[in-house]
Amino acid sequence: QQQVKQSPQSLIVQKGGISIINCAYENTAFDYFPWYQQFPGKGPALLIAIRPDVSEKKEGRFTISFNKSAKQFSLHIMDSQPGDSATYFCAASKTGFQKLVFGTGTRLLVSP
Amino acid sequence: DSGVTQTPKHLITATGQRVTLRCSPRSGDLSVYWYQQSLDQGLQFLIQYYNGEERAKGNILERFSAQQFPDLHSELNLSSLELGDSALYFCASSRQGSNTEAFFGQGTRLTVV
């Protein structure tokens, strides 16, 4: 019940296209859903996060869509750029508990 | 730069040995978290300390231990190392006890040979 399932495992998108990464969770007690971006040799960096009281959050080219009834959330990267090429992790946690449960990651390659 | 400092960046050691990984959290952060990242297991939470005390425990082996010192830096001790312990070990920190907005260090790559 603690799993977060992430898909796809890898994604190739042309420059200017939309990248979409999906995650599904099981534990309905989760109430914090961040996305992390990780470049090779670096630690994960918080990209954007959402709580279940809203269905969408947008920050620049990055948007999280959240569907509480389906227990799914997704990351959309608009106008994808080669510099966005990285591994993206979704995660989930519940208030009062300390650990982030991570998805398995999506390796995104944005071709020029 | 996240403000979280981990040392060393790389570590190569033999099976059966013991190593210590060090983490300095962002200034003002009281919570420190340790995660292990391997190819087959992804990012796994190991343990969390808050203001010097253990707050939460995850999938941490008995051969592993951690502590947080009065100056809030933390150390992760790995002993009786096995080949399967080879992984990236990340430290993260956050302001309060909650794990929202956790900032990760650049990690220590441990290779056990």
PDB file of C-alpha atoms in Angstrom:
ATOM      1  CA  GLN A   1       0.000   0.000   0.000  1.00  0.00           C
ATOM      2  CA  GLN A   2       3.038   2.182   0.195  1.00  0.00           C
ATOM      3  CA  GLN A   3       3.917   1.937  -3.482  1.00  0.00           C
ATOM      4  CA  VAL A   4       3.950   4.674  -6.031  1.00  0.00           C
ATOM      5  CA  LYS A   5       3.903   3.374  -9.587  1.00  0.00           C
ATOM      6  CA  GLN A   6       5.461   5.554 -12.271  1.00  0.00           C
ATOM      7  CA  SER A   7       5.340   5.328 -16.037  1.00  0.00           C
ATOM      8  CA  PRO A   8       6.822   5.365 -18.568  1.00  0.00           C
ATOM      9  CA  GLN A   9      10.273   4.154 -17.642  1.00  0.00           C
ATOM     10  CA  SER A  10      11.775   6.235 -20.424  1.00  0.00           C
ATOM     11  CA  LEU A  11      10.507   8.892 -22.773  1.00  0.00           C
ATOM     12  CA  ILE A  12      11.833  10.582 -25.872  1.00  0.00           C
ATOM     13  CA  VAL A  13      10.233  13.874 -26.864  1.00  0.00           C
ATOM     14  CA  GLN A  14      11.128  16.327 -29.596  1.00  0.00           C
ATOM     15  CA  LYS A  15      12.107  19.832 -28.666  1.00  0.00           C
ATOM     16  CA  GLY A  16       9.012  21.949 -28.231  1.00  0.00           C
ATOM     17  CA  GLY A  17       6.801  18.957 -27.512  1.00  0.00           C
ATOM     18  CA  ILE A  18       4.906  18.015 -24.372  1.00  0.00           C
ATOM     19  CA  SER A  19       6.382  15.472 -21.970  1.00  0.00           C
ATOM     20  CA  ILE A  20       3.907  13.595 -19.816  1.00  0.00           C
ATOM     21  CA  ILE A  21       4.834  11.353 -16.903  1.00  0.00           C
ATOM     22  CA  ASN A  22       2.248   9.519 -14.861  1.00  0.00           C
ATOM     23  CA  CYS A  23       2.123   8.207 -11.322  1.00  0.00           C
ATOM     24  CA  ALA A  24      -0.412   6.210  -9.365  1.00  0.00           C
ATOM     25  CA  TYR A  25      -0.550   5.649  -5.650  1.00  0.00           C
ATOM     26  CA  GLU A  26      -2.406   3.266  -3.395  1.00  0.00           C
ATOM     27  CA  ASN A  27      -2.373   4.816   0.049  1.00  0.00           C
ATOM     28  CA  THR A  28      -5.267   7.270   0.342  1.00  0.00           C
ATOM     29  CA  ALA A  29      -3.590   8.810   3.383  1.00  0.00           C
ATOM     30  CA  PHE A  30      -0.922  10.380   1.160  1.00  0.00           C
ATOM     31  CA  ASP A  31      -1.413  14.132   1.056  1.00  0.00           C
ATOM     32  CA  TYR A  32       1.762  15.538  -0.447  1.00  0.00           C
ATOM     33  CA  PHE A  33       2.932  14.762  -3.971  1.00  0.00           C
ATOM     34  CA  PRO A  34       6.243  16.252  -5.124  1.00  0.00           C
ATOM     35  CA  TRP A  35       8.140  15.772  -8.345  1.00  0.00           C
ATOM     36  CA  TYR A  36      11.911  15.669  -8.327  1.00  0.00           C
ATOM     37  CA  GLN A  37      14.320  16.197 -11.209  1.00  0.00           C
ATOM     38  CA  GLN A  38      17.681  14.485 -11.157  1.00  0.00           C
ATOM     39  CA  PHE A  39      20.599  15.107 -13.505  1.00  0.00           C
ATOM     40  CA  PRO A  40      23.437  12.586 -13.766  1.00  0.00           C
ATOM     41  CA  GLY A  41      25.822  12.868 -10.848  1.00  0.00           C
ATOM     42  CA  LYS A  42      23.482  15.157  -8.927  1.00  0.00           C
ATOM     43  CA  GLY A  43      20.976  14.722  -6.166  1.00  0.00           C
ATOM     44  CA  PRO A  44      17.225  14.942  -6.782  1.00  0.00           C
ATOM     45  CA  ALA A  45      15.973  18.527  -6.855  1.00  0.00           C
ATOM     46  CA  LEU A  46      12.421  19.491  -5.964  1.00  0.00           C
ATOM     47  CA  LEU A  47      10.650  20.649  -9.105  1.00  0.00           C
ATOM     48  CA  ILE A  48       7.035  21.167  -8.131  1.00  0.00           C
ATOM     49  CA  ALA A  49       4.619  19.730  -5.574  1.00  0.00           C
ATOM     50  CA  ILE A  50       0.877  19.511  -5.042  1.00  0.00           C
ATOM     51  CA  ARG A  51      -1.551  18.706  -2.263  1.00  0.00           C
ATOM     52  CA  PRO A  52      -4.896  16.994  -2.915  1.00  0.00           C
ATOM     53  CA  ASP A  53      -6.987  20.082  -2.235  1.00  0.00           C
ATOM     54  CA  VAL A  54      -6.291  21.288  -5.787  1.00  0.00           C
ATOM     55  CA  SER A  55      -6.506  19.454  -9.092  1.00  0.00           C
ATOM     56  CA  GLU A  56      -3.760  21.319 -10.904  1.00  0.00           C
ATOM     57  CA  LYS A  57      -0.685  23.365 -10.148  1.00  0.00           C
ATOM     58  CA  LYS A  58       1.397  25.190 -12.680  1.00  0.00           C
ATOM     59  CA  GLU A  59       4.871  26.641 -12.357  1.00  0.00           C
ATOM     60  CA  GLY A  60       6.305  27.950 -15.586  1.00  0.00           C
ATOM     61  CA  ARG A  61       6.435  25.128 -18.119  1.00  0.00           C
ATOM     62  CA  PHE A  62       5.739  22.494 -15.459  1.00  0.00           C
ATOM     63  CA  THR A  63       2.215  21.443 -14.480  1.00  0.00           C
ATOM     64  CA  ILE A  64       0.999  18.801 -12.055  1.00  0.00           C
ATOM     65  CA  SER A  65      -2.440  17.364 -12.667  1.00  0.00           C
ATOM     66  CA  PHE A  66      -4.004  15.532  -9.756  1.00  0.00           C
ATOM     67  CA  ASN A  67      -6.967  13.135  -9.808  1.00  0.00           C
ATOM     68  CA  LYS A  68      -7.877  12.213  -6.264  1.00  0.00           C
ATOM     69  CA  SER A  69     -10.633   9.746  -7.153  1.00  0.00           C
ATOM     70  CA  ALA A  70      -8.343   7.832  -9.518  1.00  0.00           C
ATOM     71  CA  LYS A  71      -5.376   8.159  -7.156  1.00  0.00           C
ATOM     72  CA  GLN A  72      -3.241   9.402  -9.998  1.00  0.00           C
ATOM     73  CA  PHE A  73      -1.106  12.425 -10.673  1.00  0.00           C
ATOM     74  CA  SER A  74       0.977  13.461 -13.606  1.00  0.00           C
ATOM     75  CA  LEU A  75       3.692  15.876 -14.625  1.00  0.00           C
ATOM     76  CA  HIS A  76       3.384  17.795 -17.866  1.00  0.00           C
ATOM     77  CA  ILE A  77       6.385  19.614 -19.283  1.00  0.00           C
ATOM     78  CA  MET A  78       5.283  22.059 -21.933  1.00  0.00           C
ATOM     79  CA  ASP A  79       7.627  23.230 -24.700  1.00  0.00           C
ATOM     80  CA  SER A  80      10.171  20.594 -23.660  1.00  0.00           C
ATOM     81  CA  GLN A  81      13.805  21.645 -24.069  1.00  0.00           C
ATOM     82  CA  PRO A  82      17.023  19.632 -24.357  1.00  0.00           C
ATOM     83  CA  GLY A  83      17.983  21.017 -20.944  1.00  0.00           C
ATOM     84  CA  ASP A  84      14.986  19.188 -19.485  1.00  0.00           C
ATOM     85  CA  SER A  85      16.654  15.863 -20.275  1.00  0.00           C
ATOM     86  CA  ALA A  86      16.949  14.228 -16.872  1.00  0.00           C
ATOM     87  CA  THR A  87      15.359  11.573 -14.701  1.00  0.00           C
ATOM     88  CA  TYR A  88      12.086  12.555 -13.078  1.00  0.00           C
ATOM     89  CA  PHE A  89      10.764  10.999  -9.912  1.00  0.00           C
ATOM     90  CA  CYS A  90       7.305  11.337  -8.481  1.00  0.00           C
ATOM     91  CA  ALA A  91       6.885  10.826  -4.762  1.00  0.00           C
ATOM     92  CA  ALA A  92       4.243  10.804  -2.083  1.00  0.00           C
ATOM     93  CA  SER A  93       4.040  11.159   1.658  1.00  0.00           C
ATOM     94  CA  LYS A  94       1.519  11.766   4.394  1.00  0.00           C
ATOM     95  CA  THR A  95       1.579  14.554   6.916  1.00  0.00           C
ATOM     96  CA  GLY A  96       3.116  13.493  10.184  1.00  0.00           C
ATOM     97  CA  PHE A  97       5.114  10.723   8.598  1.00  0.00           C
ATOM     98  CA  GLN A  98       8.561  11.404   7.456  1.00  0.00           C
ATOM     99  CA  LYS A  99       9.465   9.337   4.491  1.00  0.00           C
ATOM    100  CA  LEU A 100       8.952  10.141   0.861  1.00  0.00           C
ATOM    101  CA  VAL A 101       7.860   7.122  -1.154  1.00  0.00           C
ATOM    102  CA  PHE A 102       9.374   7.479  -4.596  1.00  0.00           C
ATOM    103  CA  GLY A 103       8.303   6.185  -7.956  1.00  0.00           C
ATOM    104  CA  THR A 104      10.845   4.261  -9.997  1.00  0.00           C
ATOM    105  CA  GLY A 105      11.777   7.219 -12.164  1.00  0.00           C
ATOM    106  CA  THR A 106      11.375   8.255 -15.798  1.00  0.00           C
ATOM    107  CA  ARG A 107      14.364   8.988 -17.952  1.00  0.00           C
ATOM    108  CA  LEU A 108      13.417  11.844 -20.274  1.00  0.00           C
ATOM    109  CA  LEU A 109      15.384  12.666 -23.382  1.00  0.00           C
ATOM    110  CA  VAL A 110      14.430  15.772 -25.312  1.00  0.00           C
ATOM    111  CA  SER A 111      15.878  15.611 -28.798  1.00  0.00           C
ATOM    112  CA  PRO A 112      17.018  18.878 -30.443  1.00  0.00           C
TER     113      PRO A 112
ATOM    114  CA  ASP B   1      23.362  24.103  -5.049  1.00  0.00           C
ATOM    115  CA  SER B   2      20.862  22.752  -2.514  1.00  0.00           C
ATOM    116  CA  GLY B   3      22.919  23.779   0.494  1.00  0.00           C
ATOM    117  CA  VAL B   4      23.195  20.174   1.697  1.00  0.00           C
ATOM    118  CA  THR B   5      26.797  18.962   1.744  1.00  0.00           C
ATOM    119  CA  GLN B   6      27.793  15.330   1.597  1.00  0.00           C
ATOM    120  CA  THR B   7      31.256  13.871   1.921  1.00  0.00           C
ATOM    121  CA  PRO B   8      32.946  12.014   0.432  1.00  0.00           C
ATOM    122  CA  LYS B   9      31.577  12.117  -3.110  1.00  0.00           C
ATOM    123  CA  HIS B  10      33.042   8.745  -3.976  1.00  0.00           C
ATOM    124  CA  LEU B  11      34.089   5.830  -1.825  1.00  0.00           C
ATOM    125  CA  ILE B  12      35.555   2.503  -2.870  1.00  0.00           C
ATOM    126  CA  THR B  13      36.001  -0.133  -0.231  1.00  0.00           C
ATOM    127  CA  ALA B  14      36.257  -3.890   0.168  1.00  0.00           C
ATOM    128  CA  THR B  15      33.632  -6.317   1.385  1.00  0.00           C
ATOM    129  CA  GLY B  16      33.502  -6.665   5.139  1.00  0.00           C
ATOM    130  CA  GLN B  17      34.740  -3.145   5.752  1.00  0.00           C
ATOM    131  CA  ARG B  18      33.039  -0.255   7.537  1.00  0.00           C
ATOM    132  CA  VAL B  19      32.552   3.261   6.187  1.00  0.00           C
ATOM    133  CA  THR B  20      31.089   6.523   7.438  1.00  0.00           C
ATOM    134  CA  LEU B  21      29.204   8.941   5.232  1.00  0.00           C
ATOM    135  CA  ARG B  22      28.795  12.503   6.373  1.00  0.00           C
ATOM    136  CA  CYS B  23      26.050  15.044   5.781  1.00  0.00           C
ATOM    137  CA  SER B  24      25.781  18.713   6.675  1.00  0.00           C
ATOM    138  CA  PRO B  25      22.208  19.969   6.328  1.00  0.00           C
ATOM    139  CA  ARG B  26      21.136  23.377   5.051  1.00  0.00           C
ATOM    140  CA  SER B  27      21.557  26.131   7.570  1.00  0.00           C
ATOM    141  CA  GLY B  28      18.555  26.136   9.900  1.00  0.00           C
ATOM    142  CA  ASP B  29      17.263  22.714   8.900  1.00  0.00           C
ATOM    143  CA  LEU B  30      16.625  20.421  11.841  1.00  0.00           C
ATOM    144  CA  SER B  31      15.674  17.268   9.956  1.00  0.00           C
ATOM    145  CA  VAL B  32      18.076  15.014   8.129  1.00  0.00           C
ATOM    146  CA  TYR B  33      17.012  12.074   5.992  1.00  0.00           C
ATOM    147  CA  TRP B  34      19.097   9.330   4.446  1.00  0.00           C
ATOM    148  CA  TYR B  35      18.113   7.609   1.210  1.00  0.00           C
ATOM    149  CA  GLN B  36      19.725   4.838  -0.774  1.00  0.00           C
ATOM    150  CA  GLN B  37      19.504   4.869  -4.562  1.00  0.00           C
ATOM    151  CA  SER B  38      20.291   1.713  -6.465  1.00  0.00           C
ATOM    152  CA  LEU B  39      19.432   0.630  -9.993  1.00  0.00           C
ATOM    153  CA  ASP B  40      17.102  -2.159  -8.940  1.00  0.00           C
ATOM    154  CA  GLN B  41      15.507  -0.561  -5.855  1.00  0.00           C
ATOM    155  CA  GLY B  42      15.229   3.076  -6.831  1.00  0.00           C
ATOM    156  CA  LEU B  43      15.235   5.682  -4.057  1.00  0.00           C
ATOM    157  CA  GLN B  44      14.611   4.051  -0.701  1.00  0.00           C
ATOM    158  CA  PHE B  45      14.181   5.868   2.584  1.00  0.00           C
ATOM    159  CA  LEU B  46      16.571   4.659   5.248  1.00  0.00           C
ATOM    160  CA  ILE B  47      16.231   6.808   8.341  1.00  0.00           C
ATOM    161  CA  GLN B  48      15.404  10.295   9.583  1.00  0.00           C
ATOM    162  CA  TYR B  49      16.729  12.363  12.459  1.00  0.00           C
ATOM    163  CA  TYR B  50      15.161  15.478  13.859  1.00  0.00           C
ATOM    164  CA  ASN B  51      17.162  17.758  16.120  1.00  0.00           C
ATOM    165  CA  GLY B  52      19.409  14.942  17.259  1.00  0.00           C
ATOM    166  CA  GLU B  53      16.804  12.260  17.759  1.00  0.00           C
ATOM    167  CA  GLU B  54      15.737   9.412  15.528  1.00  0.00           C
ATOM    168  CA  ARG B  55      12.313  10.242  14.106  1.00  0.00           C
ATOM    169  CA  ALA B  56      11.543   7.573  11.538  1.00  0.00           C
ATOM    170  CA  LYS B  57      13.043   4.402  10.226  1.00  0.00           C
ATOM    171  CA  GLY B  58      12.656   2.851   6.819  1.00  0.00           C
ATOM    172  CA  ASN B  59      14.317  -0.049   5.071  1.00  0.00           C
ATOM    173  CA  ILE B  60      17.583   0.282   6.932  1.00  0.00           C
ATOM    174  CA  LEU B  61      19.651  -2.835   7.489  1.00  0.00           C
ATOM    175  CA  GLU B  62      20.856  -3.714  10.972  1.00  0.00           C
ATOM    176  CA  ARG B  63      24.406  -3.345   9.666  1.00  0.00           C
ATOM    177  CA  PHE B  64      23.679   0.316   9.043  1.00  0.00           C
ATOM    178  CA  SER B  65      23.307   2.987  11.685  1.00  0.00           C
ATOM    179  CA  ALA B  66      23.101   6.741  11.791  1.00  0.00           C
ATOM    180  CA  GLN B  67      23.259   9.606  14.213  1.00  0.00           C
ATOM    181  CA  GLN B  68      22.790  13.349  14.263  1.00  0.00           C
ATOM    182  CA  PHE B  69      25.158  15.464  16.292  1.00  0.00           C
ATOM    183  CA  PRO B  70      24.476  18.637  18.315  1.00  0.00           C
ATOM    184  CA  ASP B  71      25.683  20.778  15.406  1.00  0.00           C
ATOM    185  CA  LEU B  72      23.013  18.961  13.340  1.00  0.00           C
ATOM    186  CA  HIS B  73      25.356  17.231  10.957  1.00  0.00           C
ATOM    187  CA  SER B  74      24.649  13.554  10.480  1.00  0.00           C
ATOM    188  CA  GLU B  75      26.660  10.457   9.807  1.00  0.00           C
ATOM    189  CA  LEU B  76      25.565   7.187   8.261  1.00  0.00           C
ATOM    190  CA  ASN B  77      27.665   4.216   9.276  1.00  0.00           C
ATOM    191  CA  LEU B  78      27.707   1.151   7.069  1.00  0.00           C
ATOM    192  CA  SER B  79      29.441  -1.953   8.376  1.00  0.00           C
ATOM    193  CA  SER B  80      30.196  -5.494   7.228  1.00  0.00           C
ATOM    194  CA  LEU B  81      29.805  -4.204   3.719  1.00  0.00           C
ATOM    195  CA  GLU B  82      28.538  -6.466   0.974  1.00  0.00           C
ATOM    196  CA  LEU B  83      28.681  -6.087  -2.795  1.00  0.00           C
ATOM    197  CA  GLY B  84      24.959  -5.328  -2.781  1.00  0.00           C
ATOM    198  CA  ASP B  85      25.514  -2.248  -0.647  1.00  0.00           C
ATOM    199  CA  SER B  86      27.047  -0.508  -3.631  1.00  0.00           C
ATOM    200  CA  ALA B  87      24.735   2.421  -4.329  1.00  0.00           C
ATOM    201  CA  LEU B  88      24.321   6.152  -4.173  1.00  0.00           C
ATOM    202  CA  TYR B  89      23.535   7.381  -0.685  1.00  0.00           C
ATOM    203  CA  PHE B  90      21.725  10.682  -0.438  1.00  0.00           C
ATOM    204  CA  CYS B  91      21.172  12.930   2.486  1.00  0.00           C
ATOM    205  CA  ALA B  92      18.292  15.392   2.494  1.00  0.00           C
ATOM    206  CA  SER B  93      17.279  18.060   4.953  1.00  0.00           C
ATOM    207  CA  SER B  94      14.181  20.077   5.736  1.00  0.00           C
ATOM    208  CA  ARG B  95      13.178  22.839   8.143  1.00  0.00           C
ATOM    209  CA  GLN B  96      10.686  21.108  10.367  1.00  0.00           C
ATOM    210  CA  GLY B  97       9.951  17.506  11.154  1.00  0.00           C
ATOM    211  CA  SER B  98       7.745  17.216   8.111  1.00  0.00           C
ATOM    212  CA  ASN B  99       9.345  15.990   4.939  1.00  0.00           C
ATOM    213  CA  THR B 100       7.864  18.658   2.750  1.00  0.00           C
ATOM    214  CA  GLU B 101      10.371  20.530   0.681  1.00  0.00           C
ATOM    215  CA  ALA B 102      13.252  18.233   1.390  1.00  0.00           C
ATOM    216  CA  PHE B 103      16.507  19.328  -0.245  1.00  0.00           C
ATOM    217  CA  PHE B 104      18.949  16.675  -1.342  1.00  0.00           C
ATOM    218  CA  GLY B 105      22.717  16.675  -1.329  1.00  0.00           C
ATOM    219  CA  GLN B 106      24.750  15.448  -4.281  1.00  0.00           C
ATOM    220  CA  GLY B 107      25.198  12.033  -2.774  1.00  0.00           C
ATOM    221  CA  THR B 108      28.016   9.664  -1.950  1.00  0.00           C
ATOM    222  CA  ARG B 109      28.663   6.935  -4.484  1.00  0.00           C
ATOM    223  CA  LEU B 110      29.732   3.828  -2.595  1.00  0.00           C
ATOM    224  CA  THR B 111      31.372   0.997  -4.471  1.00  0.00           C
ATOM    225  CA  VAL B 112      32.054  -2.214  -2.603  1.00  0.00           C
ATOM    226  CA  VAL B 113      34.552  -4.496  -4.323  1.00  0.00           C
TER     227      VAL B 113
END
